mmCIF file of C-alpha atoms and ligand atoms in Angstrom:
data_model
loop_
_atom_site.group_PDB
_atom_site.id
_atom_site.type_symbol
_atom_site.label_atom_id
_atom_site.label_comp_id
_atom_site.label_asym_id
_atom_site.label_seq_id
_atom_site.Cartn_x
_atom_site.Cartn_y
_atom_site.Cartn_z
ATOM 1 C CA UNK G 1 63.777 -9.046 46.530
ATOM 2 C CA UNK G 2 61.394 -7.152 48.756
ATOM 3 C CA UNK G 3 62.716 -3.820 47.443
ATOM 4 C CA UNK G 4 62.202 -5.011 43.843
ATOM 5 C CA UNK G 5 58.670 -6.076 44.688
ATOM 6 C CA UNK G 6 57.871 -2.654 46.184
ATOM 7 C CA UNK G 7 59.235 -0.848 43.135
ATOM 8 C CA UNK G 8 57.349 -3.175 40.801
ATOM 9 C CA UNK G 9 54.162 -2.590 42.683
ATOM 10 C CA UNK G 10 54.634 1.213 42.470
ATOM 11 C CA UNK G 11 55.334 1.021 38.739
ATOM 12 C CA UNK G 12 52.299 -1.184 38.233
ATOM 13 C CA UNK G 13 50.082 1.146 40.214
ATOM 14 C CA UNK G 14 51.362 4.260 38.477
ATOM 15 C CA UNK G 15 50.941 2.586 35.074
ATOM 16 C CA UNK G 16 47.374 1.576 35.951
ATOM 17 C CA UNK G 17 46.628 5.118 37.023
ATOM 18 C CA UNK G 18 48.140 6.497 33.825
ATOM 19 C CA UNK G 19 46.185 4.047 31.737
ATOM 20 C CA UNK G 20 43.017 4.965 33.593
ATOM 21 C CA UNK G 21 43.560 8.681 32.950
ATOM 22 C CA UNK G 22 44.354 7.949 29.326
ATOM 23 C CA UNK G 23 41.244 5.751 28.951
ATOM 24 C CA UNK G 24 39.014 8.502 30.378
ATOM 25 C CA UNK G 25 40.549 11.086 28.078
ATOM 26 C CA UNK G 26 40.255 8.918 24.948
ATOM 27 C CA UNK G 27 36.714 7.750 25.691
ATOM 28 C CA UNK G 28 35.704 11.374 26.319
ATOM 29 C CA UNK G 29 37.166 12.557 22.998
ATOM 30 C CA UNK G 30 35.618 9.531 21.230
ATOM 31 C CA UNK G 31 32.230 10.443 22.641
ATOM 32 C CA UNK G 32 32.580 13.950 21.258
ATOM 33 C CA UNK G 33 33.662 12.602 17.919
ATOM 34 C CA UNK G 34 31.049 9.878 17.572
ATOM 35 C CA UNK G 35 28.180 11.854 19.088
ATOM 36 C CA UNK G 36 29.364 15.005 17.478
ATOM 37 C CA UNK G 37 27.642 16.733 14.585
ATOM 38 C CA UNK G 38 24.820 14.444 13.625
ATOM 39 C CA UNK G 39 23.711 13.130 16.992
ATOM 40 C CA UNK G 40 23.855 16.464 18.672
ATOM 41 C CA UNK G 41 21.816 17.977 15.899
ATOM 42 C CA UNK G 42 19.193 15.282 16.128
ATOM 43 C CA UNK G 43 18.819 15.603 19.872
ATOM 44 C CA UNK G 44 19.209 19.375 19.862
ATOM 45 C CA UNK G 45 15.558 19.820 20.815
ATOM 46 C CA UNK G 46 15.776 17.146 23.491
ATOM 47 C CA UNK G 47 14.650 13.599 22.929
ATOM 48 C CA UNK G 48 11.097 12.591 23.853
ATOM 49 C CA UNK G 49 10.428 10.086 26.563
ATOM 50 C CA UNK G 50 6.888 11.150 27.358
ATOM 51 C CA UNK G 51 5.355 9.783 24.129
ATOM 52 C CA UNK G 52 5.695 6.763 21.865
ATOM 53 C CA UNK G 53 8.207 7.696 19.146
ATOM 54 C CA UNK G 54 8.439 4.373 17.344
ATOM 55 C CA UNK G 55 5.814 1.718 16.549
ATOM 56 C CA UNK G 56 6.333 -1.969 17.277
ATOM 57 C CA UNK G 57 6.920 -2.415 13.513
ATOM 58 C CA UNK G 58 9.635 0.223 13.677
ATOM 59 C CA UNK G 59 7.940 3.129 11.968
ATOM 60 C CA UNK G 60 8.762 6.549 13.458
ATOM 61 C CA UNK G 61 5.971 8.433 15.229
ATOM 62 C CA UNK G 62 6.655 12.083 14.507
ATOM 63 C CA UNK G 63 6.404 14.467 17.424
ATOM 64 C CA UNK G 64 8.005 17.881 17.855
ATOM 65 C CA UNK G 65 11.509 17.299 19.269
ATOM 66 C CA UNK G 66 12.140 14.003 17.435
ATOM 67 C CA UNK G 67 13.478 15.405 14.213
ATOM 68 C CA UNK G 68 15.743 18.118 12.815
ATOM 69 C CA UNK G 69 13.809 20.151 10.249
ATOM 70 C CA UNK G 70 16.871 21.825 8.769
ATOM 71 C CA UNK G 71 18.700 18.538 8.243
ATOM 72 C CA UNK G 72 15.608 16.903 6.722
ATOM 73 C CA UNK G 73 14.971 19.782 4.337
ATOM 74 C CA UNK G 74 18.607 19.695 3.257
ATOM 75 C CA UNK G 75 18.170 15.980 2.346
ATOM 76 C CA UNK G 76 14.961 16.458 0.298
ATOM 77 C CA UNK G 77 15.726 19.847 -1.282
ATOM 78 C CA UNK G 78 18.353 18.552 -3.788
ATOM 79 C CA UNK G 79 15.880 15.818 -4.837
ATOM 80 C CA UNK G 80 13.496 18.498 -6.086
ATOM 81 C CA UNK G 81 10.503 16.541 -4.795
ATOM 82 C CA UNK G 82 6.893 17.422 -5.655
ATOM 83 C CA UNK G 83 3.971 17.154 -3.244
ATOM 84 C CA UNK G 84 0.304 17.078 -4.252
ATOM 85 C CA UNK G 85 -2.500 17.920 -1.889
ATOM 86 C CA UNK G 86 -6.193 17.020 -2.286
ATOM 87 C CA UNK G 87 -8.873 18.947 -0.528
ATOM 88 C CA UNK G 88 -12.660 18.711 -1.037
ATOM 89 C CA UNK G 89 -15.097 21.571 -0.598
ATOM 90 C CA UNK G 90 -18.616 20.614 -1.501
ATOM 91 C CA UNK G 91 -21.708 22.588 -0.557
ATOM 92 C CA UNK G 92 -21.239 24.913 2.384
ATOM 93 C CA UNK G 93 -17.710 23.645 2.988
ATOM 94 C CA UNK G 94 -16.400 26.126 0.369
ATOM 95 C CA UNK G 95 -16.413 28.608 3.224
ATOM 96 C CA UNK G 96 -13.353 26.859 4.698
ATOM 97 C CA UNK G 97 -11.215 27.076 1.554
ATOM 98 C CA UNK G 98 -9.727 30.550 2.047
ATOM 99 C CA UNK G 99 -8.231 29.832 5.481
ATOM 100 C CA UNK G 100 -7.130 26.378 4.468
ATOM 101 C CA UNK G 101 -5.276 27.608 1.385
ATOM 102 C CA UNK G 102 -3.837 30.713 2.945
ATOM 103 C CA UNK G 103 -2.420 28.893 5.976
ATOM 104 C CA UNK G 104 -1.082 26.124 3.733
ATOM 105 C CA UNK G 105 0.909 28.821 1.957
ATOM 106 C CA UNK G 106 2.433 29.784 5.292
ATOM 107 C CA UNK G 107 3.222 26.388 6.742
ATOM 108 C CA UNK G 108 2.817 23.447 4.361
ATOM 109 C CA UNK G 109 6.061 22.367 2.647
ATOM 110 C CA UNK G 110 7.287 25.901 2.389
ATOM 111 C CA UNK G 111 10.060 26.163 -0.253
ATOM 112 C CA UNK G 112 9.021 22.922 -2.020
ATOM 113 C CA UNK G 113 6.986 22.185 -5.157
ATOM 114 C CA UNK G 114 3.376 21.917 -4.008
ATOM 115 C CA UNK G 115 0.322 21.423 -6.199
ATOM 116 C CA UNK G 116 -3.026 21.803 -4.430
ATOM 117 C CA UNK G 117 -6.038 20.105 -6.083
ATOM 118 C CA UNK G 118 -9.356 21.559 -4.901
ATOM 119 C CA UNK G 119 -12.483 19.461 -5.641
ATOM 120 C CA UNK G 120 -15.655 21.520 -5.461
ATOM 121 C CA UNK G 121 -19.167 21.728 -6.825
ATOM 122 C CA UNK G 122 -18.879 25.569 -6.913
ATOM 123 C CA UNK G 123 -15.750 26.549 -8.859
ATOM 124 C CA UNK G 124 -17.065 30.091 -9.177
ATOM 125 C CA UNK G 125 -16.856 30.496 -5.400
ATOM 126 C CA UNK G 126 -13.103 29.791 -5.299
ATOM 127 C CA UNK G 127 -11.341 32.358 -3.114
ATOM 128 C CA UNK G 128 -8.496 34.321 -4.597
ATOM 129 C CA UNK G 129 -5.305 33.085 -2.914
ATOM 130 C CA UNK G 130 -1.892 34.168 -3.997
ATOM 131 C CA UNK G 131 0.282 31.076 -4.475
ATOM 132 C CA UNK G 132 4.013 31.354 -3.811
ATOM 133 C CA UNK G 133 6.733 30.439 -6.230
ATOM 134 C CA UNK G 134 6.745 26.699 -7.142
ATOM 135 C CA UNK G 135 3.216 26.376 -5.823
ATOM 136 C CA UNK G 136 0.123 25.774 -7.925
ATOM 137 C CA UNK G 137 -3.603 25.413 -7.489
ATOM 138 C CA UNK G 138 -5.981 23.425 -9.714
ATOM 139 C CA UNK G 139 -9.764 23.305 -9.358
ATOM 140 C CA UNK G 140 -11.680 20.205 -10.345
ATOM 141 C CA UNK G 141 -15.464 20.115 -10.556
ATOM 142 C CA UNK G 142 -17.384 17.420 -8.698
ATOM 143 C CA UNK G 143 -21.127 16.849 -8.382
ATOM 144 C CA UNK G 144 -22.795 18.000 -5.186
ATOM 145 C CA UNK G 145 -24.580 15.529 -2.994
ATOM 146 C CA UNK G 146 -27.428 15.425 -0.526
ATOM 147 C CA UNK G 147 -25.535 13.190 1.919
ATOM 148 C CA UNK G 148 -22.338 14.295 3.700
ATOM 149 C CA UNK G 149 -21.408 10.651 4.186
ATOM 150 C CA UNK G 150 -21.301 10.240 0.445
ATOM 151 C CA UNK G 151 -19.232 13.381 -0.088
ATOM 152 C CA UNK G 152 -16.731 12.237 2.526
ATOM 153 C CA UNK G 153 -16.540 8.663 1.291
ATOM 154 C CA UNK G 154 -16.399 9.512 -2.434
ATOM 155 C CA UNK G 155 -13.088 11.216 -1.844
ATOM 156 C CA UNK G 156 -11.276 7.861 -2.177
ATOM 157 C CA UNK G 157 -12.641 7.357 -5.672
ATOM 158 C CA UNK G 158 -11.725 10.833 -6.735
ATOM 159 C CA UNK G 159 -8.219 10.592 -5.279
ATOM 160 C CA UNK G 160 -7.713 7.285 -7.105
ATOM 161 C CA UNK G 161 -8.843 8.823 -10.413
ATOM 162 C CA UNK G 162 -6.710 11.946 -9.919
ATOM 163 C CA UNK G 163 -3.641 9.831 -9.406
ATOM 164 C CA UNK G 164 -4.378 7.652 -12.437
ATOM 165 C CA UNK G 165 -5.283 10.544 -14.737
ATOM 166 C CA UNK G 166 -3.011 13.386 -13.675
ATOM 167 C CA UNK G 167 -0.349 12.633 -11.155
ATOM 168 C CA UNK G 168 1.263 9.376 -12.165
ATOM 169 C CA UNK G 169 4.950 9.824 -13.094
ATOM 170 C CA UNK G 170 4.669 13.541 -12.329
ATOM 171 C CA UNK G 171 4.345 13.729 -8.531
ATOM 172 C CA UNK G 172 6.320 12.047 -5.783
ATOM 173 C CA UNK G 173 4.112 12.422 -2.738
ATOM 174 C CA UNK G 174 0.475 13.198 -2.000
ATOM 175 C CA UNK G 175 -1.418 14.261 1.106
ATOM 176 C CA UNK G 176 -5.202 14.127 1.398
ATOM 177 C CA UNK G 177 -6.602 16.630 3.899
ATOM 178 C CA UNK G 178 -9.914 17.812 5.345
ATOM 179 C CA UNK G 179 -10.836 21.328 4.255
ATOM 180 C CA UNK G 180 -12.431 22.471 7.537
ATOM 181 C CA UNK G 181 -8.998 22.880 9.065
ATOM 182 C CA UNK G 182 -6.161 25.372 9.267
ATOM 183 C CA UNK G 183 -2.376 25.129 9.521
ATOM 184 C CA UNK G 184 -0.748 26.693 12.559
ATOM 185 C CA UNK G 185 2.755 25.349 12.377
ATOM 186 C CA UNK G 186 5.282 23.676 10.123
ATOM 187 C CA UNK G 187 4.150 20.563 8.207
ATOM 188 C CA UNK G 188 7.094 19.573 6.037
ATOM 189 C CA UNK G 189 9.622 16.936 5.033
ATOM 190 C CA UNK G 190 9.491 15.182 8.393
ATOM 191 C CA UNK G 191 6.078 13.880 7.353
ATOM 192 C CA UNK G 192 7.329 12.134 4.208
ATOM 193 C CA UNK G 193 7.190 8.360 3.956
ATOM 194 C CA UNK G 194 5.832 5.470 1.904
ATOM 195 C CA UNK G 195 2.450 5.227 3.620
ATOM 196 C CA UNK G 196 1.698 7.968 6.135
ATOM 197 C CA UNK G 197 -1.107 7.994 8.701
ATOM 198 C CA UNK G 198 -2.082 10.539 11.367
ATOM 199 C CA UNK G 199 -3.132 9.409 14.872
ATOM 200 C CA UNK G 200 -6.585 10.727 15.620
ATOM 201 C CA UNK G 201 -6.464 13.369 18.400
ATOM 202 C CA UNK G 202 -9.645 12.082 20.020
ATOM 203 C CA UNK G 203 -8.428 8.608 20.844
ATOM 204 C CA UNK G 204 -4.674 8.547 21.274
ATOM 205 C CA UNK G 205 -4.837 8.339 25.046
ATOM 206 C CA UNK G 206 -7.505 5.621 25.004
ATOM 207 C CA UNK G 207 -7.287 1.886 25.186
ATOM 208 C CA UNK G 208 -7.648 0.131 21.862
ATOM 209 C CA UNK G 209 -10.974 -1.354 22.973
ATOM 210 C CA UNK G 210 -12.398 2.181 22.887
ATOM 211 C CA UNK G 211 -11.432 2.904 19.242
ATOM 212 C CA UNK G 212 -14.506 3.490 17.029
ATOM 213 C CA UNK G 213 -13.497 0.935 14.398
ATOM 214 C CA UNK G 214 -16.188 -0.709 12.339
ATOM 215 C CA UNK G 215 -17.196 -3.638 14.520
ATOM 216 C CA UNK G 216 -19.667 -5.518 12.280
ATOM 217 C CA UNK G 217 -17.914 -8.518 10.719
ATOM 218 C CA UNK G 218 -20.140 -8.193 7.589
ATOM 219 C CA UNK G 219 -18.332 -4.921 6.684
ATOM 220 C CA UNK G 220 -15.043 -5.003 4.784
ATOM 221 C CA UNK G 221 -13.884 -2.305 7.210
ATOM 222 C CA UNK G 222 -14.211 -4.744 10.189
ATOM 223 C CA UNK G 223 -11.560 -4.628 12.862
ATOM 224 C CA UNK G 224 -12.135 -7.229 15.547
ATOM 225 C CA UNK G 225 -11.608 -7.075 19.280
ATOM 226 C CA UNK G 226 -7.885 -6.966 20.142
ATOM 227 C CA UNK G 227 -6.987 -5.954 16.601
ATOM 228 C CA UNK G 228 -5.772 -2.643 15.259
ATOM 229 C CA UNK G 229 -2.828 -0.483 16.231
ATOM 230 C CA UNK G 230 -3.762 3.225 16.562
ATOM 231 C CA UNK G 231 -7.016 4.921 15.579
ATOM 232 C CA UNK G 232 -6.111 7.036 12.558
ATOM 233 C CA UNK G 233 -7.839 10.107 11.118
ATOM 234 C CA UNK G 234 -9.701 10.088 7.875
ATOM 235 C CA UNK G 235 -8.962 13.838 7.682
ATOM 236 C CA UNK G 236 -5.231 13.498 6.874
ATOM 237 C CA UNK G 237 -3.200 10.756 5.266
ATOM 238 C CA UNK G 238 -0.636 10.505 2.514
ATOM 239 C CA UNK G 239 2.671 9.180 1.317
ATOM 240 C CA UNK G 240 4.233 8.064 -1.933
ATOM 241 C CA UNK G 241 1.878 8.321 -4.864
ATOM 242 C CA UNK G 242 1.714 4.545 -5.582
ATOM 243 C CA UNK G 243 1.044 3.757 -1.911
ATOM 244 C CA UNK G 244 -1.791 6.229 -1.664
ATOM 245 C CA UNK G 245 -3.170 4.996 -4.942
ATOM 246 C CA UNK G 246 -3.322 1.425 -3.544
ATOM 247 C CA UNK G 247 -4.966 2.727 -0.364
ATOM 248 C CA UNK G 248 -7.585 4.802 -2.209
ATOM 249 C CA UNK G 249 -8.364 2.000 -4.661
ATOM 250 C CA UNK G 250 -8.788 -0.555 -1.901
ATOM 251 C CA UNK G 251 -10.919 1.648 0.354
ATOM 252 C CA UNK G 252 -13.074 2.698 -2.568
ATOM 253 C CA UNK G 253 -13.695 -0.861 -3.749
ATOM 254 C CA UNK G 254 -14.426 -2.109 -0.247
ATOM 255 C CA UNK G 255 -16.733 0.843 0.455
ATOM 256 C CA UNK G 256 -18.629 0.176 -2.784
ATOM 257 C CA UNK G 257 -18.841 -3.561 -2.205
ATOM 258 C CA UNK G 258 -20.212 -2.875 1.295
ATOM 259 C CA UNK G 259 -22.735 -0.409 -0.173
ATOM 260 C CA UNK G 260 -24.000 -3.063 -2.597
ATOM 261 C CA UNK G 261 -24.800 -5.180 0.461
ATOM 262 C CA UNK G 262 -26.463 -2.230 2.217
ATOM 263 C CA UNK G 263 -23.682 -1.572 4.732
ATOM 264 C CA UNK G 264 -22.088 1.756 5.459
ATOM 265 C CA UNK G 265 -19.132 1.555 7.857
ATOM 266 C CA UNK G 266 -19.413 3.458 11.138
ATOM 267 C CA UNK G 267 -17.095 6.305 9.991
ATOM 268 C CA UNK G 268 -17.331 5.825 6.194
ATOM 269 C CA UNK G 269 -13.964 5.942 4.520
ATOM 270 C CA UNK G 270 -12.224 6.582 7.875
ATOM 271 C CA UNK G 271 -13.259 3.109 8.952
ATOM 272 C CA UNK G 272 -11.971 1.601 5.742
ATOM 273 C CA UNK G 273 -8.736 3.532 6.096
ATOM 274 C CA UNK G 274 -8.274 2.160 9.575
ATOM 275 C CA UNK G 275 -8.791 -1.381 8.413
ATOM 276 C CA UNK G 276 -6.313 -0.774 5.546
ATOM 277 C CA UNK G 277 -3.651 0.695 7.867
ATOM 278 C CA UNK G 278 -4.016 -2.233 10.249
ATOM 279 C CA UNK G 279 -3.250 -4.709 7.466
ATOM 280 C CA UNK G 280 -0.774 -2.488 5.590
ATOM 281 C CA UNK G 281 1.194 -0.839 8.378
ATOM 282 C CA UNK G 282 2.098 2.794 7.716
ATOM 283 C CA UNK G 283 5.818 3.374 7.339
ATOM 284 C CA UNK G 284 5.472 6.727 9.104
ATOM 285 C CA UNK G 285 2.972 7.707 11.729
ATOM 286 C CA UNK G 286 2.276 11.377 12.435
ATOM 287 C CA UNK G 287 1.299 12.400 15.987
ATOM 288 C CA UNK G 288 -1.922 14.309 16.670
ATOM 289 C CA UNK G 289 0.097 17.513 16.222
ATOM 290 C CA UNK G 290 -0.726 16.918 12.528
ATOM 291 C CA UNK G 291 -4.498 16.957 13.055
ATOM 292 C CA UNK G 292 -5.699 18.459 16.244
ATOM 293 C CA UNK G 293 -9.202 19.799 16.877
ATOM 294 C CA UNK G 294 -9.705 23.413 17.910
ATOM 295 C CA UNK G 295 -12.385 22.554 20.428
ATOM 296 C CA UNK G 296 -9.919 20.354 22.388
ATOM 297 C CA UNK G 297 -7.580 22.046 24.840
ATOM 298 C CA UNK G 298 -3.968 21.241 23.920
ATOM 299 C CA UNK G 299 -2.551 18.352 25.981
ATOM 300 C CA UNK G 300 0.853 18.771 27.625
ATOM 301 C CA UNK G 301 2.608 16.304 25.322
ATOM 302 C CA UNK G 302 1.471 18.283 22.259
ATOM 303 C CA UNK G 303 4.170 20.978 22.107
ATOM 304 C CA UNK G 304 2.854 22.370 18.809
ATOM 305 C CA UNK G 305 -0.366 22.137 16.882
ATOM 306 C CA UNK G 306 0.519 22.047 13.196
ATOM 307 C CA UNK G 307 -2.913 21.461 11.602
ATOM 308 C CA UNK G 308 -6.237 21.609 13.354
ATOM 309 C CA UNK G 309 -9.931 21.202 12.581
ATOM 310 C CA UNK G 310 -11.987 24.378 13.140
ATOM 311 C CA UNK G 311 -15.042 24.372 15.337
ATOM 312 C CA UNK G 312 -18.105 23.960 13.163
ATOM 313 C CA UNK G 313 -21.794 23.622 13.522
ATOM 314 C CA UNK G 314 -22.570 20.365 11.721
ATOM 315 C CA UNK G 315 -26.317 21.061 11.556
ATOM 316 C CA UNK G 316 -25.656 24.325 9.772
ATOM 317 C CA UNK G 317 -23.086 23.249 7.217
ATOM 318 C CA UNK G 318 -23.880 19.696 6.283
ATOM 319 C CA UNK G 319 -26.581 18.915 3.662
ATOM 320 C CA UNK G 320 -28.123 16.280 5.977
ATOM 321 C CA UNK G 321 -27.912 15.355 9.634
HETATM 322 C C1 LIG U 1 -14.217 12.909 10.349
HETATM 323 C C2 LIG U 1 -12.915 12.924 9.599
HETATM 324 C C3 LIG U 1 -13.207 12.963 8.119
HETATM 325 C C4 LIG U 1 -14.079 11.795 7.706
HETATM 326 C C5 LIG U 1 -15.351 11.769 8.564
HETATM 327 C C6 LIG U 1 -16.109 10.474 8.365
HETATM 328 C C7 LIG U 1 -11.061 13.946 10.787
HETATM 329 C C8 LIG U 1 -10.545 15.218 11.369
HETATM 330 N N1 LIG U 1 -12.185 14.074 10.036
HETATM 331 O O1 LIG U 1 -14.683 14.212 10.240
HETATM 332 O O2 LIG U 1 -12.079 13.018 7.360
HETATM 333 O O3 LIG U 1 -13.320 10.616 7.805
HETATM 334 O O4 LIG U 1 -15.039 11.810 9.968
HETATM 335 O O5 LIG U 1 -16.733 10.443 7.170
HETATM 336 O O6 LIG U 1 -10.447 12.919 10.911
HETATM 337 N N2 LIG U 1 -17.123 17.586 2.975
HETATM 338 C C9 LIG U 1 -17.596 18.531 2.135
HETATM 339 N N3 LIG U 1 -18.934 18.895 2.179
HETATM 340 C C10 LIG U 1 -19.797 18.358 3.045
HETATM 341 C C11 LIG U 1 -19.336 17.376 3.913
HETATM 342 C C12 LIG U 1 -17.990 16.978 3.882
HETATM 343 O O7 LIG U 1 -16.848 19.090 1.302
HETATM 344 O O8 LIG U 1 -21.003 18.733 3.051
HETATM 345 C C13 LIG U 1 -15.713 17.176 2.883
HETATM 346 C C14 LIG U 1 -14.777 18.223 3.473
HETATM 347 O O9 LIG U 1 -13.556 18.177 2.824
HETATM 348 C C15 LIG U 1 -14.610 17.726 4.890
HETATM 349 C C16 LIG U 1 -14.625 16.227 4.720
HETATM 350 O O10 LIG U 1 -15.490 15.950 3.626
HETATM 351 O O11 LIG U 1 -13.448 18.236 5.495
HETATM 352 C C17 LIG U 1 -15.024 15.429 5.947
HETATM 353 O O12 LIG U 1 -16.277 15.785 6.386
HETATM 354 P P1 LIG U 1 -16.542 16.344 7.856
HETATM 355 O O13 LIG U 1 -15.390 17.273 8.163
HETATM 356 O O14 LIG U 1 -17.875 16.882 7.974
HETATM 357 O O15 LIG U 1 -16.375 15.038 8.676
HETATM 358 P P2 LIG U 1 -16.098 14.877 10.269
HETATM 359 O O16 LIG U 1 -15.965 16.244 10.889
HETATM 360 O O17 LIG U 1 -17.059 13.947 10.850
#
């Protein structure tokens, strides 16, 4: 009886050992299978733990190292998507067009259908820029203005009209960008989404109470204490055409209604955009890599600057102070 018990114990122990070895082997191979191609590709650049990569409403926050550009391009390429860009160059700001357009050719949605719409009061001063295959440039005349605030804010109206008159049913996505900026790195399919906002480089490390939202309750751009998510840039936003149309239409009408009551929000259309994005959460948020400022030294978490505002002398280039 004792002998049988001893043998049984040995068999049980050996079986347990064998099962253990088998379990380790199978789980190891399963890991390779399940984490194989896709996962390893996504994490190929290393995942990011030093920055917020998803918002509390589950929108991705795009930083270098959080996406696979090759995989993303291969998803969008067969869809033959088209991307429109708006850029305004009124008064002395025409001087920024050449660099903006040339660097866009190098870095912005390379290999995709891109149509750049330049709004200017001086079409004769348009620089000659060679556009690549599948890429187009259209110039639209706009009146000049004596107030930079008006030029900046009127963009919403002109974007709304452009979408209604020209782009509807012809373009999938649109991005609206400041002209006094240059591209320095890839800006591509990773930025696509329904409603896309860019986190302002000047405030992303600050507490929400420091954000320069419009704080007067009389304004339609008002964001109260404890409200708001990020502080977003007025200098870059975009998304699906219908989403940007809704944004531009709302910001324009709120800006104009405020103006009728003698109120101009602290940062013009940027304030209205921030209010809009607080109520209508963006489905994709781009990190400050997508609009840095040349005068700011690059912070450690910013591995790459993709688009950045040039240093400018406001007193020299704006029509008013
Ligand atoms: C910030 C925003 C800008 C806008 C503004 C508030 C960023 C990087 N920039 O920039 O988008 O929200 O605050 O109104 O987030 N423009 C002309 N001619 C002029 C003046 C302006 O064409 O005489 C156009 C031009 O496209 C320029 C844009 O308006 O890029 C914004 O003006 P800005 O760059 O002078 O505004 P800024 O630097 O205060």
